Backbone as CSV, one residue per row, in Angstrom:
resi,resn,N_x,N_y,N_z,CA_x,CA_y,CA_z,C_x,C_y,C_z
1,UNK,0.576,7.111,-22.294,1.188,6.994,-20.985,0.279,6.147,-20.092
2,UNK,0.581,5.190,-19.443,0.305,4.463,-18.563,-0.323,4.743,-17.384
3,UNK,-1.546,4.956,-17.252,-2.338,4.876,-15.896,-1.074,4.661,-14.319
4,UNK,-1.231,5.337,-13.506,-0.736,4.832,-12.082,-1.546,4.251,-11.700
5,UNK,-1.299,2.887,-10.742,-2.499,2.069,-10.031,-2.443,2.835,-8.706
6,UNK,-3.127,3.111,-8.334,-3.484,3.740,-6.662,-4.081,2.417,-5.823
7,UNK,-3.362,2.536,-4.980,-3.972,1.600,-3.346,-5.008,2.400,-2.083
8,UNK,-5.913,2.058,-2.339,-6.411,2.259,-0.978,-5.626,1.619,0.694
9,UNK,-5.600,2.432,1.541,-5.349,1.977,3.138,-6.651,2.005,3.414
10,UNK,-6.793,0.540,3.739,-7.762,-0.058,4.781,-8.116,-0.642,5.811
11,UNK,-6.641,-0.685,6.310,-6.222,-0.804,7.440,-4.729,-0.395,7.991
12,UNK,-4.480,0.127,9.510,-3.510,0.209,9.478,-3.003,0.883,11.449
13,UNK,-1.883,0.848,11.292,-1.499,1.081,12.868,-0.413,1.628,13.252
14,UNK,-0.600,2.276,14.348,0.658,3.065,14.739,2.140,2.372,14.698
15,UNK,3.333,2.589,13.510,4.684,2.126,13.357,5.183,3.181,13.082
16,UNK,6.114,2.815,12.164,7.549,3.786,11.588,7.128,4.170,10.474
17,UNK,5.808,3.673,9.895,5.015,4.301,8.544,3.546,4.823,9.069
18,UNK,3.267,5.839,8.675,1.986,6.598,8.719,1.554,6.875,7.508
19,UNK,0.322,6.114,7.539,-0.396,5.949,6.711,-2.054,6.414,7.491
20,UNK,-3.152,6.962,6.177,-4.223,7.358,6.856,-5.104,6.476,6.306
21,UNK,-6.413,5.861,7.043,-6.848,4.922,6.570,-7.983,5.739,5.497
22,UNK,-7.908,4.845,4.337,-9.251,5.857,3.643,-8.402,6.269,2.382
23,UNK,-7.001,6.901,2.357,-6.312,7.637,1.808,-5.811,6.703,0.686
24,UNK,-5.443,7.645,-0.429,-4.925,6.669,-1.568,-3.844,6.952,-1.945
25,UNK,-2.941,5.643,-2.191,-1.189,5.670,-2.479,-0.950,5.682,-3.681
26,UNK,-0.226,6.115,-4.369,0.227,5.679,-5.807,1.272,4.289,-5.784
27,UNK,0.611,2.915,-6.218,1.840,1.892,-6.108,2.784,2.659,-7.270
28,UNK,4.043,2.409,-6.566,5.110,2.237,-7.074,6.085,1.021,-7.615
29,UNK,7.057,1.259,-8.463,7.419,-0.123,-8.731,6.606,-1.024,-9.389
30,UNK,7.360,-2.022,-9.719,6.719,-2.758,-10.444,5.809,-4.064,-9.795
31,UNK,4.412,-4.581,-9.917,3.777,-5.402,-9.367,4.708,-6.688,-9.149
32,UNK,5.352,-7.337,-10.414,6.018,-8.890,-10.222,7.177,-8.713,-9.045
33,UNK,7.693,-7.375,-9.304,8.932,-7.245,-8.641,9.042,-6.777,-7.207
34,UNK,8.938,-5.337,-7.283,9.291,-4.311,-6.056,8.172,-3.561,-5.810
35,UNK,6.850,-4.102,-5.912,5.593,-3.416,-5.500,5.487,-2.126,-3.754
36,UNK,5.614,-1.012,-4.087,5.381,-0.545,-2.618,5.014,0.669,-2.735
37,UNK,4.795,1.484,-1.666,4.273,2.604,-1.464,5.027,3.535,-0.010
38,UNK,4.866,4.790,-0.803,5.210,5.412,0.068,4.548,6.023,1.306
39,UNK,4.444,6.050,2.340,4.073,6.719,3.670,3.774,8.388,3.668
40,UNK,2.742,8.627,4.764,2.658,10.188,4.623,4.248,10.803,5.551
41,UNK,5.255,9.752,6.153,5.801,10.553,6.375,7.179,10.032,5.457
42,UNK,6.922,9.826,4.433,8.182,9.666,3.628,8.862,8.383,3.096
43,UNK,8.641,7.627,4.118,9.010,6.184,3.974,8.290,5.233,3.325
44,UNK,8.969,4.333,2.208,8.566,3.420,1.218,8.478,2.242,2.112
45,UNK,6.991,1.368,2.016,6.729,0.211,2.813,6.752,-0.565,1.564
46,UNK,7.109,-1.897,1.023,7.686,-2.831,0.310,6.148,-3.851,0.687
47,UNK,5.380,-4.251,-0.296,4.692,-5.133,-0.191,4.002,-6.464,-0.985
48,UNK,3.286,-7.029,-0.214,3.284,-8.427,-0.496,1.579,-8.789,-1.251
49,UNK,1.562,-9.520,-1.726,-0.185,-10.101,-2.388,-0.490,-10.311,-1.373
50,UNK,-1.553,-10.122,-0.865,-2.530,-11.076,0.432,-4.338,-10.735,-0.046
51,UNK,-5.020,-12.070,-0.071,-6.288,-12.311,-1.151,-6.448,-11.419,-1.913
52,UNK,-7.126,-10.646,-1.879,-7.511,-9.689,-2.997,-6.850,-8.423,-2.589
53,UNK,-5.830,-8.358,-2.176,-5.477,-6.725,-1.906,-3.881,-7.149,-1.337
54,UNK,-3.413,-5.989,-0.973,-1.713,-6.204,-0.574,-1.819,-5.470,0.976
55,UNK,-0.425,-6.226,1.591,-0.183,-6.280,2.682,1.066,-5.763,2.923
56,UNK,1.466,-5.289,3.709,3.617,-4.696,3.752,3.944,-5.879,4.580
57,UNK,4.912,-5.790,4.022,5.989,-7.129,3.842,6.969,-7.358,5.104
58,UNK,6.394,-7.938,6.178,6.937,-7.742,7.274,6.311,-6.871,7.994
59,UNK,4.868,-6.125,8.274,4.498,-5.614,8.320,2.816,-5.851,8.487
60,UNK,2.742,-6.880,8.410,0.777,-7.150,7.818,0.169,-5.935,8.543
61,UNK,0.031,-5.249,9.311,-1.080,-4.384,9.875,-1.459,-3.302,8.864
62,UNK,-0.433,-3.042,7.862,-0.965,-2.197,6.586,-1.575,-3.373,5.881
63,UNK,-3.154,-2.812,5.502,-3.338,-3.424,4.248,-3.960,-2.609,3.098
64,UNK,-4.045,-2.475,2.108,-4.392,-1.916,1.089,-5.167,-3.015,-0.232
65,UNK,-6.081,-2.160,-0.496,-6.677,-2.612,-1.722,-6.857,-1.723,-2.946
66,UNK,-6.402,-2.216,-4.401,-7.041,-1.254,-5.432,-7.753,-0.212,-5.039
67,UNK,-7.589,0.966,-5.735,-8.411,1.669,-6.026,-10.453,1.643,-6.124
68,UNK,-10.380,0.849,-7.418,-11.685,0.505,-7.170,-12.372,-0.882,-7.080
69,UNK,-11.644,-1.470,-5.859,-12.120,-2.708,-4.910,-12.576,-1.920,-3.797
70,UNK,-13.854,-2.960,-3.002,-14.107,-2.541,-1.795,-13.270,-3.059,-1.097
């Protein structure tokens, strides 16, 4: 069985998704395709590559990196 990749929040700001910075997401979906994560209050943010880590898609103030990236 296949490892889950987890995202770190390493940044992020008061919207319609709450997220805690520090905290780790399970990506969902598939990377080529429908990469995203869900929110602590429920809601799936849809996101994008940005340099070494991902960004929500329409959204940049979330950003997230791997697990074990700084």
């Amino acid at each position: 069985m296949a490892k889950k990749l987890k995202l770190k929040c390493v940044e992020t700001y008061n919207s319609t998704w709450r997220f805690t910075r520090g905290k780790e997401y399970p990506l969902m979906g598939n990377l080529k395709e429908d990469p995203h994560v869900i929110s602590d209050n429920g809601l799936h943010l849809y996101l994008m590559e940005y340099n070494d880590g991902y960004i929500g898609a329409g959204v940049p103030g979330h950003k997230f990196k791997m697990k074990n990236k700084k």
